[in-house]
PDB file of C-alpha atoms and ligand atoms in Angstrom:
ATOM      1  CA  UNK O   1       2.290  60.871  26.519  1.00 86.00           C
ATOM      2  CA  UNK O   2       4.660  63.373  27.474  1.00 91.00           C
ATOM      3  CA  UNK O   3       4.236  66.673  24.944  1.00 96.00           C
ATOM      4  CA  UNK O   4       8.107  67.024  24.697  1.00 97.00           C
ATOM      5  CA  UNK O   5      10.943  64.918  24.776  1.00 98.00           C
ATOM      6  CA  UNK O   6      14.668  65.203  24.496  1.00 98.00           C
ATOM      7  CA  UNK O   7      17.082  62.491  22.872  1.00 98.00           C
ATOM      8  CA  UNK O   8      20.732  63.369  22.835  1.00 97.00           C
ATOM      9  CA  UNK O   9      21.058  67.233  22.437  1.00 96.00           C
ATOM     10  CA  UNK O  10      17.617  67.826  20.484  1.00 98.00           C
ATOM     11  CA  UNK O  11      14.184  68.420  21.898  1.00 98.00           C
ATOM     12  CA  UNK O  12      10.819  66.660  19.998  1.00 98.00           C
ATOM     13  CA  UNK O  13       7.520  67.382  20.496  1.00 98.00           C
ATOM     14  CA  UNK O  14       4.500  65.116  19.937  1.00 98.00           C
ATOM     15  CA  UNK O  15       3.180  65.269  16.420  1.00 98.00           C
ATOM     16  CA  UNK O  16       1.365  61.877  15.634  1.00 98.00           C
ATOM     17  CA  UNK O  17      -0.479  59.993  18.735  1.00 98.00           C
ATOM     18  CA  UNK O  18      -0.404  56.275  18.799  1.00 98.00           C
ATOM     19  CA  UNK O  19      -3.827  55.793  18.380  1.00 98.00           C
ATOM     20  CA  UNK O  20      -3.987  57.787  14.664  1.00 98.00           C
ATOM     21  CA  UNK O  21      -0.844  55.894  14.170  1.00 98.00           C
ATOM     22  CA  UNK O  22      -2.519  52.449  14.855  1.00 98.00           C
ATOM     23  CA  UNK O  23      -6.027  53.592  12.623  1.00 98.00           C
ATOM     24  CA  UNK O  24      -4.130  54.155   9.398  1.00 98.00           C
ATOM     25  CA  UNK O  25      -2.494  50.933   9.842  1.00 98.00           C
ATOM     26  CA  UNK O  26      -5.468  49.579  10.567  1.00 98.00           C
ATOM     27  CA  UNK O  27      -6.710  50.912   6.869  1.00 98.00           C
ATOM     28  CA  UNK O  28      -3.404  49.413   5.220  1.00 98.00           C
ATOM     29  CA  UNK O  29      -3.814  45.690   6.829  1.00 98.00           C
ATOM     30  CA  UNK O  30      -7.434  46.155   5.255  1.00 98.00           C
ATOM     31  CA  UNK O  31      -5.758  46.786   1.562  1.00 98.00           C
ATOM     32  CA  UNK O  32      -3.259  43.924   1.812  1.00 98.00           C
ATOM     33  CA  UNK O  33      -5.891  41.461   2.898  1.00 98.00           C
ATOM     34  CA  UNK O  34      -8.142  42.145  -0.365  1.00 98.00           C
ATOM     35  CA  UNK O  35      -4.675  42.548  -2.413  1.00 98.00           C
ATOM     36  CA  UNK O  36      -2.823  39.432  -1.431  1.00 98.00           C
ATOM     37  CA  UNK O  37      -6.401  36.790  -0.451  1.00 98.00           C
ATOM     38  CA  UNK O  38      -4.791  34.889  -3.335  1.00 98.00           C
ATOM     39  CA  UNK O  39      -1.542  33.754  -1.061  1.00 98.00           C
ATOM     40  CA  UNK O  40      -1.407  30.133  -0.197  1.00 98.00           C
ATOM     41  CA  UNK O  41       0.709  28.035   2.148  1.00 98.00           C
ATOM     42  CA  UNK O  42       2.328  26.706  -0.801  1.00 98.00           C
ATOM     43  CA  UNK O  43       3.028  30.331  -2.138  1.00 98.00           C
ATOM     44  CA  UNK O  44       3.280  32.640   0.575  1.00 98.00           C
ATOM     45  CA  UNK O  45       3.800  36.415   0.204  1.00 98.00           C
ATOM     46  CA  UNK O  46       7.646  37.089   1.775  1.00 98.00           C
ATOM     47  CA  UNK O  47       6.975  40.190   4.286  1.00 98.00           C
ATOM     48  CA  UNK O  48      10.599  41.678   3.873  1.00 98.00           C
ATOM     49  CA  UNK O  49      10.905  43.540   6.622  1.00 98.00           C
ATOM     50  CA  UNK O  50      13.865  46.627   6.873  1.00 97.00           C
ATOM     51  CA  UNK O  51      15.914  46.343   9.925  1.00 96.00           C
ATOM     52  CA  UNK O  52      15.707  48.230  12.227  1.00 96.00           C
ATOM     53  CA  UNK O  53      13.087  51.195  11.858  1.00 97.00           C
ATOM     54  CA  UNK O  54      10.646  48.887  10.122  1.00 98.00           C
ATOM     55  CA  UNK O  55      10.497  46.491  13.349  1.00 98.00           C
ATOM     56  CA  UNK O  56       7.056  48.390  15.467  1.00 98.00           C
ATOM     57  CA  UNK O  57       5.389  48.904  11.892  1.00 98.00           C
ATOM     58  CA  UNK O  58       5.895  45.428  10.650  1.00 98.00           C
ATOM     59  CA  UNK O  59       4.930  43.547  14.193  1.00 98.00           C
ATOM     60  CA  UNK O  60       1.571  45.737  13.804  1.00 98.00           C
ATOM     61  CA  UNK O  61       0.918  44.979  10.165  1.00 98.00           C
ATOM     62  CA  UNK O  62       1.649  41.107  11.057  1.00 98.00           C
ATOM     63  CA  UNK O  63      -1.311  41.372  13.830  1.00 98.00           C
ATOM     64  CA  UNK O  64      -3.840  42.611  11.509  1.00 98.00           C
ATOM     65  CA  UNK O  65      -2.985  40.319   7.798  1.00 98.00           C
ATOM     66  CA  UNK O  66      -4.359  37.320   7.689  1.00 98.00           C
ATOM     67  CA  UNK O  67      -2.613  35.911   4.032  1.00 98.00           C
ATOM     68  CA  UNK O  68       0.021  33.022   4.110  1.00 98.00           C
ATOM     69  CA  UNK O  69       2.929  34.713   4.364  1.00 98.00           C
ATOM     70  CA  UNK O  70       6.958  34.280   5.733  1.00 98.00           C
ATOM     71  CA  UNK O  71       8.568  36.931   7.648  1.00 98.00           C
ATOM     72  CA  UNK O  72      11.842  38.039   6.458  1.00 98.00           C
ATOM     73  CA  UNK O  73      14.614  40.830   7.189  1.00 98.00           C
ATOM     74  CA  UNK O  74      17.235  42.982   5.701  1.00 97.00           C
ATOM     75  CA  UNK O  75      19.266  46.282   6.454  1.00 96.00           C
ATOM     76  CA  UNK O  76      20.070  48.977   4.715  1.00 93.00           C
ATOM     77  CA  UNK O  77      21.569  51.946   5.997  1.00 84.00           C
ATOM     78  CA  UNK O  78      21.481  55.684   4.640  1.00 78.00           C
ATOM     79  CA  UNK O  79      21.037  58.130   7.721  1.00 66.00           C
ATOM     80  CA  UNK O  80      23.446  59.778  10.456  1.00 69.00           C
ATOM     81  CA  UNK O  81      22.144  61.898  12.449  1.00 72.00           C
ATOM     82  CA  UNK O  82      19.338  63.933  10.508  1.00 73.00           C
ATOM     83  CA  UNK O  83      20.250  63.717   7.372  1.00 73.00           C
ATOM     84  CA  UNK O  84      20.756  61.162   4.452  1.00 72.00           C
ATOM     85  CA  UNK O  85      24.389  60.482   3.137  1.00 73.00           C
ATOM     86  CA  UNK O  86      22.882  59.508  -0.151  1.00 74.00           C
ATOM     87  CA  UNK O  87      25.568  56.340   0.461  1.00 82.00           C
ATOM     88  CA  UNK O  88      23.562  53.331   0.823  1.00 88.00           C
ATOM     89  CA  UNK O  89      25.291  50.784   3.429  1.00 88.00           C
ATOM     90  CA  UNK O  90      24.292  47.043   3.392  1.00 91.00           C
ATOM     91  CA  UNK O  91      24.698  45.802   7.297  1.00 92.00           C
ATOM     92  CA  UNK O  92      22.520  42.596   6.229  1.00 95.00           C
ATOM     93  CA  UNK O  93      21.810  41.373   3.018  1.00 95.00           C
ATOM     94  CA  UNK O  94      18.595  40.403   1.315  1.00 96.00           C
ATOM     95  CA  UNK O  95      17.370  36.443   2.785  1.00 97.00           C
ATOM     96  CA  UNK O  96      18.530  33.444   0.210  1.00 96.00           C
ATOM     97  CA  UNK O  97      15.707  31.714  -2.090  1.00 95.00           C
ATOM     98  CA  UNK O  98      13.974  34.887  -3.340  1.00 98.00           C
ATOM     99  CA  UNK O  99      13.294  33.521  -6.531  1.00 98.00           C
ATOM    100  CA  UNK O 100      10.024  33.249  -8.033  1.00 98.00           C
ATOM    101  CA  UNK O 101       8.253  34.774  -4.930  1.00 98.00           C
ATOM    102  CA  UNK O 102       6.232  38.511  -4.108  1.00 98.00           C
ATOM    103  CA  UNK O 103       7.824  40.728  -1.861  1.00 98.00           C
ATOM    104  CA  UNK O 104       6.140  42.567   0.342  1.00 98.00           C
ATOM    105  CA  UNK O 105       8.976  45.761   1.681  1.00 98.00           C
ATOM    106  CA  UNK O 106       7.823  46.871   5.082  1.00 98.00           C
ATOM    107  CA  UNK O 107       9.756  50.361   5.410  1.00 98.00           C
ATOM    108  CA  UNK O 108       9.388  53.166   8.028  1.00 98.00           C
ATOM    109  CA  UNK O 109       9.740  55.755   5.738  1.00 97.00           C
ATOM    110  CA  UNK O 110      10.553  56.979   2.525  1.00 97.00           C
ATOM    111  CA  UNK O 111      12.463  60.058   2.540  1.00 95.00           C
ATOM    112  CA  UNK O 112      14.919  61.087  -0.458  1.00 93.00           C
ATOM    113  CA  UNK O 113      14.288  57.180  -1.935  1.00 94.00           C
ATOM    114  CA  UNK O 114      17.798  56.396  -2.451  1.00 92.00           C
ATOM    115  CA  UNK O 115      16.836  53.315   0.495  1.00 93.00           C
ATOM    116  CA  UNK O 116      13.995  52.106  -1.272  1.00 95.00           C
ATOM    117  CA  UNK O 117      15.522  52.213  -4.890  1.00 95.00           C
ATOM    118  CA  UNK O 118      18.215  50.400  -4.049  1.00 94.00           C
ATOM    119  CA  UNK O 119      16.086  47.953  -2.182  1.00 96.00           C
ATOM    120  CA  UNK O 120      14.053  47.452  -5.257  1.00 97.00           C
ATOM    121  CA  UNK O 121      17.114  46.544  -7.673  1.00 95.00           C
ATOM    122  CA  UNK O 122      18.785  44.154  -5.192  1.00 96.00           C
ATOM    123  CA  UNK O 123      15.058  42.318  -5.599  1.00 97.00           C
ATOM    124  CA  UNK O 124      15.226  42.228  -9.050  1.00 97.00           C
ATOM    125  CA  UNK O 125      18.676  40.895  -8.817  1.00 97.00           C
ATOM    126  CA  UNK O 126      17.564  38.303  -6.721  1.00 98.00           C
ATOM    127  CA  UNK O 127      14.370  36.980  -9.670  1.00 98.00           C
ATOM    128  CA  UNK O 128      11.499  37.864  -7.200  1.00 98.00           C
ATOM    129  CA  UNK O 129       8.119  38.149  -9.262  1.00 98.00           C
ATOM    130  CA  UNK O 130       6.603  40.943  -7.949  1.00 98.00           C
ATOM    131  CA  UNK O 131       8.167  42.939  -5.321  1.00 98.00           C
ATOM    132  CA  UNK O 132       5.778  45.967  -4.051  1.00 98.00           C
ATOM    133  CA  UNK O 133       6.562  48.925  -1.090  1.00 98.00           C
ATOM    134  CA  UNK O 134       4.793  49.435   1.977  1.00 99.00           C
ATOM    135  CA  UNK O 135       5.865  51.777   4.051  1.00 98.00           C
ATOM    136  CA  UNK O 136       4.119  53.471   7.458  1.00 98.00           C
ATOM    137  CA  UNK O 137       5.518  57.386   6.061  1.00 98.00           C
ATOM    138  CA  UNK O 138       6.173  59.075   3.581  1.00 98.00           C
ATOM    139  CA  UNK O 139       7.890  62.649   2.771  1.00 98.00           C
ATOM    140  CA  UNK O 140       6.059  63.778  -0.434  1.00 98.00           C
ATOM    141  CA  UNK O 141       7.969  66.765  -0.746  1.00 97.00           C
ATOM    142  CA  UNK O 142      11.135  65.141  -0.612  1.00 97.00           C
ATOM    143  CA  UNK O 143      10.246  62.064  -2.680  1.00 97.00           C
ATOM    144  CA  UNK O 144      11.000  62.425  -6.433  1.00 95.00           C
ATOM    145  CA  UNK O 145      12.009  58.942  -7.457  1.00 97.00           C
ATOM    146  CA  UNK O 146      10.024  56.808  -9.756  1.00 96.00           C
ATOM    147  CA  UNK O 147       9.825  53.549  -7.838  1.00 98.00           C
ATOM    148  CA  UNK O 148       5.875  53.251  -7.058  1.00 98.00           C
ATOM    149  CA  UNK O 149       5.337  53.702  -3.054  1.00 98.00           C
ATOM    150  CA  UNK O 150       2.416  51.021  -3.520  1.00 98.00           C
ATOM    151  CA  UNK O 151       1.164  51.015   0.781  1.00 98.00           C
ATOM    152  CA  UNK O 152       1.494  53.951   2.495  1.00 98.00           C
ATOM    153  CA  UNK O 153      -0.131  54.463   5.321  1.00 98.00           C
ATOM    154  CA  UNK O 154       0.509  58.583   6.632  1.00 98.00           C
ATOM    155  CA  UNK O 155       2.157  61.170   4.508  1.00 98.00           C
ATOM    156  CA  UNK O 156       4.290  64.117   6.444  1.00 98.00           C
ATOM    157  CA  UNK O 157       5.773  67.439   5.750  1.00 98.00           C
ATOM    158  CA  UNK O 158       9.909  67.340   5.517  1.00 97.00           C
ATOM    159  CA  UNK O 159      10.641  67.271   9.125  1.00 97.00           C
ATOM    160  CA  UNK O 160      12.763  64.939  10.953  1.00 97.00           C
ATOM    161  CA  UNK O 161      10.761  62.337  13.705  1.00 98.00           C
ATOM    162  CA  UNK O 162      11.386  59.947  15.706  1.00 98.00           C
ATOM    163  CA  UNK O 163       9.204  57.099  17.767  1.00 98.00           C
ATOM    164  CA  UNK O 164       7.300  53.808  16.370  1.00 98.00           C
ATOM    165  CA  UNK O 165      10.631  52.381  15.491  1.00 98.00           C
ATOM    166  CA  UNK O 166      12.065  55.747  14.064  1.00 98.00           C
ATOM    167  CA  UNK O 167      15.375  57.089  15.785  1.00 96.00           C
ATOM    168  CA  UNK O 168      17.487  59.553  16.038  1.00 96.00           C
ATOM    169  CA  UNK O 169      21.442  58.071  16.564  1.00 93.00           C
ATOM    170  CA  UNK O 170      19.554  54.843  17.549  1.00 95.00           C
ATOM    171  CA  UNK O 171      17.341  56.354  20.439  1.00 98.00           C
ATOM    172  CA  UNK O 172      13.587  57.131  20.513  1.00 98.00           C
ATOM    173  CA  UNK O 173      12.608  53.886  18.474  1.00 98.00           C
ATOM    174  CA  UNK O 174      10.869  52.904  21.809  1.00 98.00           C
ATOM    175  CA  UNK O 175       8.231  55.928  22.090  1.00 98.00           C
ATOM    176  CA  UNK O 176       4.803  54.644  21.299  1.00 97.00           C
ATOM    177  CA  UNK O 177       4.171  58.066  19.492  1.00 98.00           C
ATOM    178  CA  UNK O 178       5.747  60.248  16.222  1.00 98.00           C
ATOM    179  CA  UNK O 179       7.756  63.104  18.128  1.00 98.00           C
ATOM    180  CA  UNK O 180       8.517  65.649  15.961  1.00 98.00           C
ATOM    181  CA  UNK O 181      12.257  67.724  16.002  1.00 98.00           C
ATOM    182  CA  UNK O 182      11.161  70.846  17.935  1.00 96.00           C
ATOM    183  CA  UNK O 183      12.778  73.707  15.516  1.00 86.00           C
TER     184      UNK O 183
HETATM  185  P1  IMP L   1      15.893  57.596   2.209  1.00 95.04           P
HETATM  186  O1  IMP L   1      16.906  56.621   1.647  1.00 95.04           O
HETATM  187  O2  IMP L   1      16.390  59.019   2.145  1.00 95.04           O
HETATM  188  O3  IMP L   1      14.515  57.449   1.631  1.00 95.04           O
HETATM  189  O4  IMP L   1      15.827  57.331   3.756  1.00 95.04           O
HETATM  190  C1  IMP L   1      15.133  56.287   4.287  1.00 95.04           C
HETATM  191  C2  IMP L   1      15.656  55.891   5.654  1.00 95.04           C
HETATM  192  O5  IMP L   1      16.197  57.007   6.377  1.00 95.04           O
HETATM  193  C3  IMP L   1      14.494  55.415   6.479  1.00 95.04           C
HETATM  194  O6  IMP L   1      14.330  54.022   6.339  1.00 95.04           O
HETATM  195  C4  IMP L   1      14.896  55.821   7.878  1.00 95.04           C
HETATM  196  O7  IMP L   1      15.678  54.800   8.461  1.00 95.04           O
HETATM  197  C5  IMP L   1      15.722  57.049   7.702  1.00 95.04           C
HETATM  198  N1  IMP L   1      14.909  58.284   7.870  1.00 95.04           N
HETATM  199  C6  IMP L   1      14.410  59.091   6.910  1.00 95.04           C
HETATM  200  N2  IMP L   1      13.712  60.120   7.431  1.00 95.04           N
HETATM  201  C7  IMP L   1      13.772  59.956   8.780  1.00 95.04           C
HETATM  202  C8  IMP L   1      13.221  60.701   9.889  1.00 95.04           C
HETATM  203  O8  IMP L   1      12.530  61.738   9.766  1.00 95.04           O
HETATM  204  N3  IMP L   1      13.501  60.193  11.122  1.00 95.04           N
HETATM  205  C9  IMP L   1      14.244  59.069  11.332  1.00 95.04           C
HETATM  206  N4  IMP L   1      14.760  58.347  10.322  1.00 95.04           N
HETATM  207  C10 IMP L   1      14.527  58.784   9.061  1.00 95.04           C
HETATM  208 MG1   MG L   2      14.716  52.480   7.672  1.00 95.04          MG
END
């Protein structure tokens, strides 16, 4: 793994190695498994998975649980660049027949919560009957909303990355590894 990279005019260096990456996921599968043993093929948990950051972090969770479930997908979109607009975009809206079922929202990252919160309303529009949040990060210090981050699996300081699905302008979701921006 290379200790810097650069993607469009910005420099990253490495901040979280695949392998720590992988172990707290590891730790997360373990939670769901005991949480959601209750799933059947009749009742499956809907993984709702947000397009596209969400992609590396939900193929990895869907390795390691084992409970019925259906894989689903959505997109939001509230980044350009390095910042958040605070205007949330929908590209693809929320799968038909939600009714009646638990959610499961597979995020990359929860960063001001204006993604997640409007995530969680659309679900309540659409009669789901439990609808929880996983997501693989999570900026603490940014994060004052008061929609329940249920699964997370690494917490990180308020500092832009990229890699595991994460990009900057749409590049660097191919690096196996969290590359922090290089201030
Ligand atoms: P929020 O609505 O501010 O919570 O932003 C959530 C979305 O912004 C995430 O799903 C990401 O797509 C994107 N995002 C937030 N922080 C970062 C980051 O550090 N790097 C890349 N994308 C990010
Ligand atoms: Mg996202």
């Amino acid at each position: 793994m290379d200790p810097k990279i650069t993607l469009h005019d910005k420099t990253f260096k490495l901040f979280i190695p695949n392998e720590e990456i992988e172990k707290a996921i590891d730790a997360l599968a373990e939670r769901l498994n005991a949480d959601y043993a209750d799933a059947t093929d009749e009742d499956p948990v809907v993984l709702l998975c947000t397009l596209n950051g969400a992609i590396i972090f939900a193929a990895e969770l869907l390795k390691r649980v084992k409970f019925p479930l259906v894989l689903k997908a959505c997109k939001l979109s509230s980044y350009q660049g390095t910042q958040s607009t605070g205007y949330i975009k929908t590209e693809v809206p929320l799968p038909a027949h939600l009714e009646g079922k638990r959610v499961i929202i597979v995020e990359d990252i929860v960063d001001t919560g204006n993604t997640i919160v409007a995530m969680k309303d659309l679900l309540q529009d659409a009669s789901v009957r439990d609808s929880k949040v996983c997501t693989l990060l999570v900026k603490p210090d940014v994060y004052k909303k008061h929609v329940k981050l249920d699964y997370v699996a690494m917490e990180i300081p308020n500092r832009f990355i990229v890699g595991f699905g994460l990009d900057y302008d749409e590049l660097g979701r191919n690096i196996k590894d969290i590359y922090v921006l290089d201030e």
